[in-house]
PDB file of C-alpha atoms in Angstrom:
ATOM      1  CA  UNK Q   1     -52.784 -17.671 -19.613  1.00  0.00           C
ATOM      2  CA  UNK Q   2     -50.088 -19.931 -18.554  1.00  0.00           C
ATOM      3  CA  UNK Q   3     -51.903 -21.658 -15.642  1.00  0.00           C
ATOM      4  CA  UNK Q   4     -54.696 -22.572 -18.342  1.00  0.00           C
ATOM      5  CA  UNK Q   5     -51.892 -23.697 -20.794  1.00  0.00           C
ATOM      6  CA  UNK Q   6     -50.385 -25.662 -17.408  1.00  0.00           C
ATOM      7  CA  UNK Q   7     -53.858 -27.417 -17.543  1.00  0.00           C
ATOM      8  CA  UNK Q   8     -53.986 -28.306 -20.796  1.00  0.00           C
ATOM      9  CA  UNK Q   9     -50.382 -29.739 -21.005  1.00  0.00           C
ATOM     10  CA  UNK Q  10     -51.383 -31.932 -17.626  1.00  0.00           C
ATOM     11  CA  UNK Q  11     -54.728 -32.746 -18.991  1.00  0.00           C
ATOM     12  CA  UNK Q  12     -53.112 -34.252 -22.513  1.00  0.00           C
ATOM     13  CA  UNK Q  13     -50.142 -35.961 -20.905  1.00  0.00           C
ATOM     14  CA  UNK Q  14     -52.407 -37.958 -18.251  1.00  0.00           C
ATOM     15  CA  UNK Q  15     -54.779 -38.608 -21.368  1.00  0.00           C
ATOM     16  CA  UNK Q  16     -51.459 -39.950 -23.501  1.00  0.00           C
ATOM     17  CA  UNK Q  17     -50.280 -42.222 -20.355  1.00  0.00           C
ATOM     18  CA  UNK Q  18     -53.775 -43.494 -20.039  1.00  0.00           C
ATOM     19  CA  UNK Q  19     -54.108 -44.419 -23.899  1.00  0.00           C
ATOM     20  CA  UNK Q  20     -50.468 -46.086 -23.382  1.00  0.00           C
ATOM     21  CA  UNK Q  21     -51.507 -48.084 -20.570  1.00  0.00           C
ATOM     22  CA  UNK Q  22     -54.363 -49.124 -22.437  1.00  0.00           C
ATOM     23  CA  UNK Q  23     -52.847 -50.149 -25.823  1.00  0.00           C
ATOM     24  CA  UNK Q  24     -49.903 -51.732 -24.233  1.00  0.00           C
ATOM     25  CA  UNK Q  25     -52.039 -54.241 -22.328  1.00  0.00           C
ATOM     26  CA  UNK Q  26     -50.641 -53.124 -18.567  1.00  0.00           C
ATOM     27  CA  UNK Q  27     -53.779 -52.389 -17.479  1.00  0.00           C
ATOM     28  CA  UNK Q  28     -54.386 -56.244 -17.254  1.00  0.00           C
ATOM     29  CA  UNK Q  29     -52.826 -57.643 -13.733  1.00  0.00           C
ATOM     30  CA  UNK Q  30     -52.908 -61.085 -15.229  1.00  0.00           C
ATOM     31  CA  UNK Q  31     -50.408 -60.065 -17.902  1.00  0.00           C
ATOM     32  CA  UNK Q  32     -47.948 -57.503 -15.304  1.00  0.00           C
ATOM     33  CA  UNK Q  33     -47.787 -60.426 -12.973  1.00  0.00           C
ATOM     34  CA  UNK Q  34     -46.796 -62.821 -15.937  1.00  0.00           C
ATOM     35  CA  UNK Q  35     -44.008 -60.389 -16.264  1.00  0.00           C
ATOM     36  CA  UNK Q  36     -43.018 -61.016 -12.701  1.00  0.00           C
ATOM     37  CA  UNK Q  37     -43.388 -64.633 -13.126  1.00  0.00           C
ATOM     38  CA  UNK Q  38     -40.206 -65.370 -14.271  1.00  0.00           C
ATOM     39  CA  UNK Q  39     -40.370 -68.861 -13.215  1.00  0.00           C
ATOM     40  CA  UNK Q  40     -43.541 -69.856 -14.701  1.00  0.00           C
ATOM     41  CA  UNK Q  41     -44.928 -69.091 -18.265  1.00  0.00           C
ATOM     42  CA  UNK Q  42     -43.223 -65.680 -18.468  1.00  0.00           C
ATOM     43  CA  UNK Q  43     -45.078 -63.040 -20.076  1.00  0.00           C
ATOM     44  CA  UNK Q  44     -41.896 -60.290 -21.091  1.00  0.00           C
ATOM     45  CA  UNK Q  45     -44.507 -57.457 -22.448  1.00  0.00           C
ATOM     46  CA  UNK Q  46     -43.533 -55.320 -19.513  1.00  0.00           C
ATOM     47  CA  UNK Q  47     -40.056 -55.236 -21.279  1.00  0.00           C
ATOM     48  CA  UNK Q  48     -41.602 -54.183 -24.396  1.00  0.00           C
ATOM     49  CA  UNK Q  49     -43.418 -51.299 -22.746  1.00  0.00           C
ATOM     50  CA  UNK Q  50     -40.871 -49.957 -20.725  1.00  0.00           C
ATOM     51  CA  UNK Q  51     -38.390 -49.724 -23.291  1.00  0.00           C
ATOM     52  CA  UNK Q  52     -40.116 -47.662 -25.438  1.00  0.00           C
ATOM     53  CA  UNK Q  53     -41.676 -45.617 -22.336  1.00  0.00           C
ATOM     54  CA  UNK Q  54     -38.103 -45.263 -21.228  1.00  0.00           C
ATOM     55  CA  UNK Q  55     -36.513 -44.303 -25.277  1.00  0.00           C
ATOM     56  CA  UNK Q  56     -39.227 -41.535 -25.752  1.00  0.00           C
ATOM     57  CA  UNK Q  57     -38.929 -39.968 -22.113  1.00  0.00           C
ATOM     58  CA  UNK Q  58     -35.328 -40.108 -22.136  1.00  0.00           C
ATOM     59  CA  UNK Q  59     -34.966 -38.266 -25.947  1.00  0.00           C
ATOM     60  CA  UNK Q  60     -37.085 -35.501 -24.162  1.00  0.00           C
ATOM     61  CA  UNK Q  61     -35.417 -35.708 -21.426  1.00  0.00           C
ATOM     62  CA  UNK Q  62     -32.284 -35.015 -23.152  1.00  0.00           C
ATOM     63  CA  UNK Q  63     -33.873 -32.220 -24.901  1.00  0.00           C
ATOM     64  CA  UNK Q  64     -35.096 -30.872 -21.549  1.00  0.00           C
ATOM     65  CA  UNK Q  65     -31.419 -30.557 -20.667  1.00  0.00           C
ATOM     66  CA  UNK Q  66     -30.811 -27.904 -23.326  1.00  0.00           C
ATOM     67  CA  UNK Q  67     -33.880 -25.369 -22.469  1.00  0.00           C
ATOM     68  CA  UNK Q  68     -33.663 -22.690 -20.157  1.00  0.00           C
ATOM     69  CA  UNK Q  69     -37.232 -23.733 -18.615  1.00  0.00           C
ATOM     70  CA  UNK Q  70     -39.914 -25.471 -19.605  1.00  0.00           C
ATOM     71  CA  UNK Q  71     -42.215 -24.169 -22.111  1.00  0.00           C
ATOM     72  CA  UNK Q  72     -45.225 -23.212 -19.131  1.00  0.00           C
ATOM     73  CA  UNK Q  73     -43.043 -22.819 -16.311  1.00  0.00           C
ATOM     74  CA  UNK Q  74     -40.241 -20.709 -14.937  1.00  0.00           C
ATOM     75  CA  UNK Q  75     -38.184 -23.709 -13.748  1.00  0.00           C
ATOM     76  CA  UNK Q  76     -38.068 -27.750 -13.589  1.00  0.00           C
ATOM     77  CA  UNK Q  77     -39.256 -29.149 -10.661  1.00  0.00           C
ATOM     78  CA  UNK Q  78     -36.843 -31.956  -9.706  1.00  0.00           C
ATOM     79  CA  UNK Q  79     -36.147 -34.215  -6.935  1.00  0.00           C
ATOM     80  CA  UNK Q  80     -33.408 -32.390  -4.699  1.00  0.00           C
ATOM     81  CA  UNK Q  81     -32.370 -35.712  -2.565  1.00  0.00           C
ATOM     82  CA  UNK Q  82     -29.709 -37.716  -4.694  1.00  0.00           C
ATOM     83  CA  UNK Q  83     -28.602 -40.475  -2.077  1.00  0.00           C
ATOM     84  CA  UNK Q  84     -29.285 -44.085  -2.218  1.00  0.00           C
ATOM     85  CA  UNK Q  85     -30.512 -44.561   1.310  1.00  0.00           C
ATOM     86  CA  UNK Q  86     -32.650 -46.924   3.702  1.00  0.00           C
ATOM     87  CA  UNK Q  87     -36.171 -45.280   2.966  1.00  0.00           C
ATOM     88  CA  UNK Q  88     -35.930 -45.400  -1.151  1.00  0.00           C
ATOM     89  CA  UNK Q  89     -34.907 -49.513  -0.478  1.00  0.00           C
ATOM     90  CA  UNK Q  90     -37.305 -50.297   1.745  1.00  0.00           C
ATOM     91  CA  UNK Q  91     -39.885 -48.279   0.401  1.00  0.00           C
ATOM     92  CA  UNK Q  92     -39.423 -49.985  -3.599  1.00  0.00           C
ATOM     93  CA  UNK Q  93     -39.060 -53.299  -1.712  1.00  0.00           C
ATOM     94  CA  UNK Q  94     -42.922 -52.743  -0.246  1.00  0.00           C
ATOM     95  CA  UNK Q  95     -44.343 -52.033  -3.460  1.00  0.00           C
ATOM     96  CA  UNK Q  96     -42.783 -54.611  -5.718  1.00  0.00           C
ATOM     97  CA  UNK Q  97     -44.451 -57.122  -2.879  1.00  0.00           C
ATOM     98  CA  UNK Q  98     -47.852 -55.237  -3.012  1.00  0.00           C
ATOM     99  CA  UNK Q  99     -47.483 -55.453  -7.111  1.00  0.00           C
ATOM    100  CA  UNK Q 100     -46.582 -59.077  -6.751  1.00  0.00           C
ATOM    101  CA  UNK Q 101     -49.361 -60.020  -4.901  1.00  0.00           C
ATOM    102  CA  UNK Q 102     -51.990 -58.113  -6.890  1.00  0.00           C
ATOM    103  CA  UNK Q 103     -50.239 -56.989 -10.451  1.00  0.00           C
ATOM    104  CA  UNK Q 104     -51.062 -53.446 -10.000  1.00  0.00           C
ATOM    105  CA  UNK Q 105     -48.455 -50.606  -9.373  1.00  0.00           C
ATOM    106  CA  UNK Q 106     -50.299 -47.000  -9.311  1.00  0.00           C
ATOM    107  CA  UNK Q 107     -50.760 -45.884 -13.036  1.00  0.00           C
ATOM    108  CA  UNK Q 108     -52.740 -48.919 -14.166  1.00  0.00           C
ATOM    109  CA  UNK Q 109     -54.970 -48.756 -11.231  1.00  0.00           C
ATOM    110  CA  UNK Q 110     -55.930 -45.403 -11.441  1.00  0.00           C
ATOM    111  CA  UNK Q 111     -56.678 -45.429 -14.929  1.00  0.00           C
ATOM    112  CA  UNK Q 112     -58.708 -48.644 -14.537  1.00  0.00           C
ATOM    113  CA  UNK Q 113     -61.065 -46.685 -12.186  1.00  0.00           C
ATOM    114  CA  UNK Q 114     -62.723 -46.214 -15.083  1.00  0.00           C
ATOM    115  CA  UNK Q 115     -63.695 -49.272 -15.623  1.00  0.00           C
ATOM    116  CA  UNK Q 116     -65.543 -49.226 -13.344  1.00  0.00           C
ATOM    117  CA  UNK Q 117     -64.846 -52.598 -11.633  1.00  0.00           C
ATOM    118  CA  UNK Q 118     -64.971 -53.717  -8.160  1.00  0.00           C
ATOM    119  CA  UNK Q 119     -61.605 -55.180  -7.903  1.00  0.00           C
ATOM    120  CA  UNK Q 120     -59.969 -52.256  -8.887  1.00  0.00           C
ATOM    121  CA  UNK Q 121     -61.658 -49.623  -6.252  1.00  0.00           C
ATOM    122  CA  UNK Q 122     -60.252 -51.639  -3.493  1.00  0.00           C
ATOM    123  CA  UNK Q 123     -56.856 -51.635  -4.815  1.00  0.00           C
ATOM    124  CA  UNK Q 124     -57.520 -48.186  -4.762  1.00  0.00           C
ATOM    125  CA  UNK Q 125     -58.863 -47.091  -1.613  1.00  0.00           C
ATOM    126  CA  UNK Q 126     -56.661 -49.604  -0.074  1.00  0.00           C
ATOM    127  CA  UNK Q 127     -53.356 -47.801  -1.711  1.00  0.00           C
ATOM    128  CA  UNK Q 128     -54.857 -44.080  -0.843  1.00  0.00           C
ATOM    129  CA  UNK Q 129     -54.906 -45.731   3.242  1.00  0.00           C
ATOM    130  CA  UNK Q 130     -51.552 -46.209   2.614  1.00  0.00           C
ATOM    131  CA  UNK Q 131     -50.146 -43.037   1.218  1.00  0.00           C
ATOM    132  CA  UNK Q 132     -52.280 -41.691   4.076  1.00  0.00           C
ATOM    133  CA  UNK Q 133     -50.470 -43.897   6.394  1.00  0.00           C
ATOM    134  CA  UNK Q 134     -46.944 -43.255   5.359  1.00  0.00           C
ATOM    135  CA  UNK Q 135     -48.269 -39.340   5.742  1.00  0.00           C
ATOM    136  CA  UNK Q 136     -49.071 -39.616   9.430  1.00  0.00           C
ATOM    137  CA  UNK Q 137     -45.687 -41.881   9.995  1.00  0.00           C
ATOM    138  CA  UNK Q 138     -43.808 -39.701   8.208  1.00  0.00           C
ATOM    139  CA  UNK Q 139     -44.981 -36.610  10.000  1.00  0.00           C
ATOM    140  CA  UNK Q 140     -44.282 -38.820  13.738  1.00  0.00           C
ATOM    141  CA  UNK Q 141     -41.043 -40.242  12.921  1.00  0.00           C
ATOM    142  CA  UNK Q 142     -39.253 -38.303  10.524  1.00  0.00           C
ATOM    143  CA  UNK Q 143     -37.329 -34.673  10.487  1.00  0.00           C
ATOM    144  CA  UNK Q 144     -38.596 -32.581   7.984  1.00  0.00           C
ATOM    145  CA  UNK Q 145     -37.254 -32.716   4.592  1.00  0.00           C
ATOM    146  CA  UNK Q 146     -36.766 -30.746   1.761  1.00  0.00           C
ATOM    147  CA  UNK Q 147     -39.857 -31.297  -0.897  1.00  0.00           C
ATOM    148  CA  UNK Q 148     -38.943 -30.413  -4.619  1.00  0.00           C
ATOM    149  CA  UNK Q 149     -40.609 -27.268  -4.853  1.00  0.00           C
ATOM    150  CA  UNK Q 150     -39.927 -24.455  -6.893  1.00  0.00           C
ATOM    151  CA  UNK Q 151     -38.578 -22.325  -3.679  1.00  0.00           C
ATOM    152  CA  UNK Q 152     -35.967 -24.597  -3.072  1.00  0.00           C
ATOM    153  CA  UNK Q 153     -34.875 -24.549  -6.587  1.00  0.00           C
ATOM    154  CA  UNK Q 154     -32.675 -21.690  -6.695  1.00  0.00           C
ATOM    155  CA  UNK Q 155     -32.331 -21.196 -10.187  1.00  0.00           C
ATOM    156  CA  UNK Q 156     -34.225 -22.244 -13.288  1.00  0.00           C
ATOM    157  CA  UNK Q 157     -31.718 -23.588 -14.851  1.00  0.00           C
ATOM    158  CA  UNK Q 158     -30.856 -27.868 -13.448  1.00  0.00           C
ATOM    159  CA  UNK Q 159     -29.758 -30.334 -13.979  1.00  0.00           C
ATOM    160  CA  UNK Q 160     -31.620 -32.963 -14.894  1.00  0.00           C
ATOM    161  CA  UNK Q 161     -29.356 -35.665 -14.044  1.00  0.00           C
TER     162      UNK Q 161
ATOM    163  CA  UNK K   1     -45.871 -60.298 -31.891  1.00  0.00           C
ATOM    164  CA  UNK K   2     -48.510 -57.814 -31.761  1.00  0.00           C
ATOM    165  CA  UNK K   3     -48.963 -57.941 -28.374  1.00  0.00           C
ATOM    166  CA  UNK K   4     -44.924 -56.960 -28.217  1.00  0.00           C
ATOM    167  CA  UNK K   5     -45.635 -54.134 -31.028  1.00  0.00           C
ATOM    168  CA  UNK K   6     -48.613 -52.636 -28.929  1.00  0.00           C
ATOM    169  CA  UNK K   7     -46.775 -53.143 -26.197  1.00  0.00           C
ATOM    170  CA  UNK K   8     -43.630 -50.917 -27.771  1.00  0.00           C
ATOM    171  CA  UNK K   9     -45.528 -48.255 -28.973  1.00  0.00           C
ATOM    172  CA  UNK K  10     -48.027 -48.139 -25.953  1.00  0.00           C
ATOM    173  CA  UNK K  11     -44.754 -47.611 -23.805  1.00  0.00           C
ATOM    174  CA  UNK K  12     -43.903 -45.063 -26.548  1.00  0.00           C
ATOM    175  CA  UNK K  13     -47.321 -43.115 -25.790  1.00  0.00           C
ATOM    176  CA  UNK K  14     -46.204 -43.447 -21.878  1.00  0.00           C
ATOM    177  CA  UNK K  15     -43.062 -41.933 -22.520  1.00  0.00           C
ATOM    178  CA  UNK K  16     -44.181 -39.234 -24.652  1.00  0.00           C
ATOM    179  CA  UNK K  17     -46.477 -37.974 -21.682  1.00  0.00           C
ATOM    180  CA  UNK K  18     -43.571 -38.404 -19.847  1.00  0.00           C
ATOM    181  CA  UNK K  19     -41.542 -36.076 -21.920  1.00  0.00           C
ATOM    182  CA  UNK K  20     -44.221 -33.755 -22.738  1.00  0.00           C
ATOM    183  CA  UNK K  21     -45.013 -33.043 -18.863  1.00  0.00           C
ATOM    184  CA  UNK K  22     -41.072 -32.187 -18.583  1.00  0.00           C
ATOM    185  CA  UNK K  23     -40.578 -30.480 -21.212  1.00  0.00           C
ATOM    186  CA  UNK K  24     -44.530 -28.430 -20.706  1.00  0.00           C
ATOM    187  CA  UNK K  25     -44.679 -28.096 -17.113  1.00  0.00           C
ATOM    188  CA  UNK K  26     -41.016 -28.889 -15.788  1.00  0.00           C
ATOM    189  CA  UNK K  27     -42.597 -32.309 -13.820  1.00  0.00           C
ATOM    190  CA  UNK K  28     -42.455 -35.699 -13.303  1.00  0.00           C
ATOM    191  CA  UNK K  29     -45.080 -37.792 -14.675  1.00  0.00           C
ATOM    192  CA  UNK K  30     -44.469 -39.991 -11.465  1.00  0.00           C
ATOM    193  CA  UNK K  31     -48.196 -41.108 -10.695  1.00  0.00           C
ATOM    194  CA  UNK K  32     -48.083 -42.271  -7.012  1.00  0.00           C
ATOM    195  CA  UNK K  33     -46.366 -38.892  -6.224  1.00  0.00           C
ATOM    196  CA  UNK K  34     -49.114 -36.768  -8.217  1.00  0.00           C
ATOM    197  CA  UNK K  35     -51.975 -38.747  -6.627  1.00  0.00           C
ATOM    198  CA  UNK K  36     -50.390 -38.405  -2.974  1.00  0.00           C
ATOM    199  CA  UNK K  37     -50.180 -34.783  -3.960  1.00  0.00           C
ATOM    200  CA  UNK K  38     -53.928 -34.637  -4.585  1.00  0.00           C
ATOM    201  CA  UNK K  39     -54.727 -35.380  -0.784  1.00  0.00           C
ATOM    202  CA  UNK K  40     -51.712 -32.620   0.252  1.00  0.00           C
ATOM    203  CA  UNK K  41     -51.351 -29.935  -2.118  1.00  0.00           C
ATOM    204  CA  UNK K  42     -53.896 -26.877  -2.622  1.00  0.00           C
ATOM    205  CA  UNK K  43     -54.075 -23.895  -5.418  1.00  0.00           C
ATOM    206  CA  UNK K  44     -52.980 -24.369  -9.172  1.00  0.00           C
ATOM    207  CA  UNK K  45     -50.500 -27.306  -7.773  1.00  0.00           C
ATOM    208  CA  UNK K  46     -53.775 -29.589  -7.235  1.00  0.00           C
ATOM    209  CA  UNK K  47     -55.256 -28.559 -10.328  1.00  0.00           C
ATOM    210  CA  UNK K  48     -52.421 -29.224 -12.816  1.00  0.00           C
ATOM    211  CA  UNK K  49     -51.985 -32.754 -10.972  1.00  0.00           C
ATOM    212  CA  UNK K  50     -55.722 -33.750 -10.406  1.00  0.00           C
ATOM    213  CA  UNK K  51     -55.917 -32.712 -14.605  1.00  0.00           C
ATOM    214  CA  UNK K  52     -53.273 -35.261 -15.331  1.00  0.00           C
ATOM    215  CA  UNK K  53     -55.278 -37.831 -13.186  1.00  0.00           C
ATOM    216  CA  UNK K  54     -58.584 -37.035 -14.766  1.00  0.00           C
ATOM    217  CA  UNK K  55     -56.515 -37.472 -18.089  1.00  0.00           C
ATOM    218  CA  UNK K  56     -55.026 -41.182 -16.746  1.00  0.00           C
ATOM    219  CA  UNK K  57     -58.474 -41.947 -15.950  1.00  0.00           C
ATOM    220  CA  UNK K  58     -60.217 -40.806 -18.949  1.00  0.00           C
ATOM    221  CA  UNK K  59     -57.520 -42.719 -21.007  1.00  0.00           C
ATOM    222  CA  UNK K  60     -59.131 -46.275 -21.029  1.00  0.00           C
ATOM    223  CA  UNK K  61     -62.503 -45.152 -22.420  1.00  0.00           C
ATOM    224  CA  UNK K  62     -61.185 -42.968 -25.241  1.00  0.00           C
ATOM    225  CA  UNK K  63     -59.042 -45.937 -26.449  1.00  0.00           C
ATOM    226  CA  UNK K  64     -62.313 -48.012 -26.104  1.00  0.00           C
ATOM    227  CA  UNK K  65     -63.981 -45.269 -28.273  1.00  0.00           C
ATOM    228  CA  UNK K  66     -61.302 -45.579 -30.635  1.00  0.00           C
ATOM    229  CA  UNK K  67     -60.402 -49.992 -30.818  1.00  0.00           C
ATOM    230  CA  UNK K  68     -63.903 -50.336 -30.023  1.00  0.00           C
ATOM    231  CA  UNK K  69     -63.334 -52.656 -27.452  1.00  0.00           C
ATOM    232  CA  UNK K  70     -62.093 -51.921 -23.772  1.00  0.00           C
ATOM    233  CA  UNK K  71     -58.840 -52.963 -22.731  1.00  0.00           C
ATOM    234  CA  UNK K  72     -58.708 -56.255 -21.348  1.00  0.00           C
ATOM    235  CA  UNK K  73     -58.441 -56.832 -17.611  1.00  0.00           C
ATOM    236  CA  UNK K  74     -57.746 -60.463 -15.364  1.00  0.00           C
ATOM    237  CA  UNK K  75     -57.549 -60.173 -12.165  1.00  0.00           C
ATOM    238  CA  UNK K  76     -54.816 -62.021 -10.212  1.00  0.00           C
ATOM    239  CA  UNK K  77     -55.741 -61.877  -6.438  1.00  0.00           C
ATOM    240  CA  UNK K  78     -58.977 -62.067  -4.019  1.00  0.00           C
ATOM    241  CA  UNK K  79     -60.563 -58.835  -2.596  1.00  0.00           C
ATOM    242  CA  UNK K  80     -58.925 -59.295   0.494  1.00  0.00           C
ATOM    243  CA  UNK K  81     -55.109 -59.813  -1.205  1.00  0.00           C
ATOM    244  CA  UNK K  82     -56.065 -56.644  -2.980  1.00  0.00           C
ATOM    245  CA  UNK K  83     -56.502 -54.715  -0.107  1.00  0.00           C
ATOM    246  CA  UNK K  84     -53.234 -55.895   1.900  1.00  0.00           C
ATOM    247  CA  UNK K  85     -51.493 -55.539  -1.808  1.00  0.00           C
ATOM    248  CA  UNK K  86     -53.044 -51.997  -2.415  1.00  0.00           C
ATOM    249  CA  UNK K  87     -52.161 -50.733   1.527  1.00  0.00           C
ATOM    250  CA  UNK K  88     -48.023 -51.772   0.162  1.00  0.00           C
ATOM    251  CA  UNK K  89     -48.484 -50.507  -2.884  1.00  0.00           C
ATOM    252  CA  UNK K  90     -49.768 -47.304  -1.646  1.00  0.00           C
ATOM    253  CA  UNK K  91     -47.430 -46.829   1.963  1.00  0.00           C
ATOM    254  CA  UNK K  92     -44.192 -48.085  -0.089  1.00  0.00           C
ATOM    255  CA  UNK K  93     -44.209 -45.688  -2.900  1.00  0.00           C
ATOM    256  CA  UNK K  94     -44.385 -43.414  -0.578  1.00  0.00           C
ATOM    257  CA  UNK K  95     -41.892 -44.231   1.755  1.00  0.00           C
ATOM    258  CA  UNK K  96     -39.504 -45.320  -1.777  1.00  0.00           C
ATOM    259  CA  UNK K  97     -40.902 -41.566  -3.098  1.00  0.00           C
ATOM    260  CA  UNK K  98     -41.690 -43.640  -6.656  1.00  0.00           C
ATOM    261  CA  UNK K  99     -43.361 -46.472  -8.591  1.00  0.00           C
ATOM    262  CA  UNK K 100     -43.173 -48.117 -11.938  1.00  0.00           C
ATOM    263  CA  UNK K 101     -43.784 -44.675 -13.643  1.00  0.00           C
ATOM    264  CA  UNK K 102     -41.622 -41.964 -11.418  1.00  0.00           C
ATOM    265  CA  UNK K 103     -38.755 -44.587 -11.016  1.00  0.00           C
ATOM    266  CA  UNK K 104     -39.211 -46.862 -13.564  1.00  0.00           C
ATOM    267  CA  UNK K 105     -39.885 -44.695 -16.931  1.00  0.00           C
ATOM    268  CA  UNK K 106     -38.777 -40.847 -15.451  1.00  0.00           C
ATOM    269  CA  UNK K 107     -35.690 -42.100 -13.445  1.00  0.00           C
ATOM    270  CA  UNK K 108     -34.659 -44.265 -15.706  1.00  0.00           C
ATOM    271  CA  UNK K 109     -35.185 -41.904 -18.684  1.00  0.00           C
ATOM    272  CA  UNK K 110     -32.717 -39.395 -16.531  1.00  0.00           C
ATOM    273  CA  UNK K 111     -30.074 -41.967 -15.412  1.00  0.00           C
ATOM    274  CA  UNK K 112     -30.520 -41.529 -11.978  1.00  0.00           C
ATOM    275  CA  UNK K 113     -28.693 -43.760  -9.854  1.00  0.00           C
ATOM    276  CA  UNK K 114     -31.438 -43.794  -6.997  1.00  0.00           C
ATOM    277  CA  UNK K 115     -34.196 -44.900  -9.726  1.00  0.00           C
ATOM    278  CA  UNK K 116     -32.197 -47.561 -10.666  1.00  0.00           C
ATOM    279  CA  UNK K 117     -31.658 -49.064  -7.066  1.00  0.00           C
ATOM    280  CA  UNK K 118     -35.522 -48.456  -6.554  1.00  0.00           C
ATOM    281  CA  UNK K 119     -36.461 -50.247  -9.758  1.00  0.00           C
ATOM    282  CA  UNK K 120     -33.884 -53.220  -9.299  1.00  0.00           C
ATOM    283  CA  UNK K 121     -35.514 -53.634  -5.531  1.00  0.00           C
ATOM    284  CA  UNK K 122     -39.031 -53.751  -6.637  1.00  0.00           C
ATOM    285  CA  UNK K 123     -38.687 -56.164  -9.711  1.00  0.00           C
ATOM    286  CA  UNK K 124     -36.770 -58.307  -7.085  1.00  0.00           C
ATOM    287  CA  UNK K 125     -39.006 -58.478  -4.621  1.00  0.00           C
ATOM    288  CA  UNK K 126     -42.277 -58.414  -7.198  1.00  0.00           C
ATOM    289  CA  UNK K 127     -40.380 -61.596  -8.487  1.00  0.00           C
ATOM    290  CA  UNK K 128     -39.934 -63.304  -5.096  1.00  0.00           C
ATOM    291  CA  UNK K 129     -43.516 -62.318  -4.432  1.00  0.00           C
ATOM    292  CA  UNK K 130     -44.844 -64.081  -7.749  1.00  0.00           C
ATOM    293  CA  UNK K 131     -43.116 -67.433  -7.262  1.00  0.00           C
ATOM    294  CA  UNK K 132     -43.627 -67.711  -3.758  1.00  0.00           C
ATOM    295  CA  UNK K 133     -47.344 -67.112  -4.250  1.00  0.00           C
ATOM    296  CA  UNK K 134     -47.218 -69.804  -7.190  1.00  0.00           C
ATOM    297  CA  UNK K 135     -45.578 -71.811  -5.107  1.00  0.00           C
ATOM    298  CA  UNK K 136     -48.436 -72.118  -2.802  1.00  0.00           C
ATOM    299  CA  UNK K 137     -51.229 -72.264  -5.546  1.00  0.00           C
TER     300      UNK K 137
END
């Protein structure tokens, strides 16, 4: 029963994030990009948005800290690389170009699939070629390394900070 | 004002899923990493991550089902500049393992140090972008 439970937990939370994208106006590039655009008429709803994302997450966060394991799972399934390094830099330093230039980042446009409009399905299909790319690169030019998965999480029990 | 207030408690939706995925499944509601995931993973793993997708996407029509109007939406940038913009948007959250949501609400909601960098780098360079592509408009 815990894999439908699993489901159901996933199902609601992408349902929440989707009704908090909407509400909070982020689905609208027009308004991300006025967030950006500190030099022009700046739009600081971003701010608004992630502060409260970043308040409620980090309460149950901090509860998260205290339990043994989350409610559906045996363990938490965390990052295991801790290191500020070249990749992480270059890599955020992409994106906040690519959601510049078009006032998308991931969550917004996949939610505004559903919209159904044009724009957003080649945002889309153009960021899946990319993950796709970074795949085969990373599979050429980089040693293997350590994913978070629940086999290299030796006990149930971590930190989550 | 209320575009601040919606804003607030929007963001406090966001971070509830946040939590609730944590504290539920033991993840991280980091979206490029789930959606990468979808074209990698197989077994339960894909169908816990393509349910909190299906959820994202669903999310805009229930809230037009409930405000009765659909969220509003103005694009920025040509088909073309959406496609170069969606290619480093979708290779650099890879290669930075994060985006707004993983580093931005999750890493900053668990004080790591890493997130922090990540999320100083891309509002940087998002700002750059912005006024140097005003600055040609």
């Amino acid at each position: 029963m815990s894999a439908a439970r699993r489901l159901a937990a996933a199902l609601i939370a992408g349902l929440l994030f989707g009704l908090g994208l909407s509400l909070s106006g982020m689905l609208d590039p027009a308004r991300v990009r006025g967030f950006l655009d500190i030099a022009g008429a700046w739009d600081p709803t971003l701010a608004f948005v992630l502060g409260g994302a970043v308040s409620v997450a980090g309460l149950g966060y901090a509860l998260a800290r205290r339990l043994p394991r989350p409610a559906f799972d045996a363990g938490f399934d965390l990052p295991p690389r801790a290191r500020i390094d070249g990749p992480l830099l270059a890599g955020a330093a992409l994106f906040g170009i690519g959601w510049g230039l078009s006032g998308f980042c991931p969550g917004p446009a996949m939610a505004a699939l559903s919209t159904g409009a044009l724009p957003v399905f080649v945002f889309v299909g153009a960021m899946l070629l990319g993950m796709a790319a970074h795949g085969w690169f990373a599979r050429r030019f980089e040693p293997p390394k350590p994913r978070g998965d629940r086999a290299n999480v030796p006990s149930a029990r971590v930190q989550l900070r | 004002m209320t575009t601040y207030l919606s804003g607030l408690i929007g963001g406090g939706l966001i971070g509830l899923s946040v939590a609730l995925l944590m504290l539920l499944n033991g993840r991280i509601a980091g979206i490029s990493g789930l959606v990468a995931g979808l074209g990698r993973d197989r077994g339960e793993r894909w169908w816990t991550d393509a349910a909190f997708v299906g959820g994202l996407i669903a999310g805009p029509p229930v809230f037009a089902a409930l405000a009765g109007a659909w969220p509003d939406m103005r694009f920025v940038a040509s088909l073309p500049v959406l496609g170069v913009a969606g290619l480093l948007v979708g290779f650099g959250t890879r290669l930075g393992s994060g985006c707004t949501s993983g580093h931005g609400v999750a890493g900053l909601a668990r004080l790591s140090p890493r997130s922090l960098a990540a999320v100083l780098m891309f509002l940087t360079t998002g700002m750059l972008t912005v006024a140097i592509v005003r600055g040609f408009a």
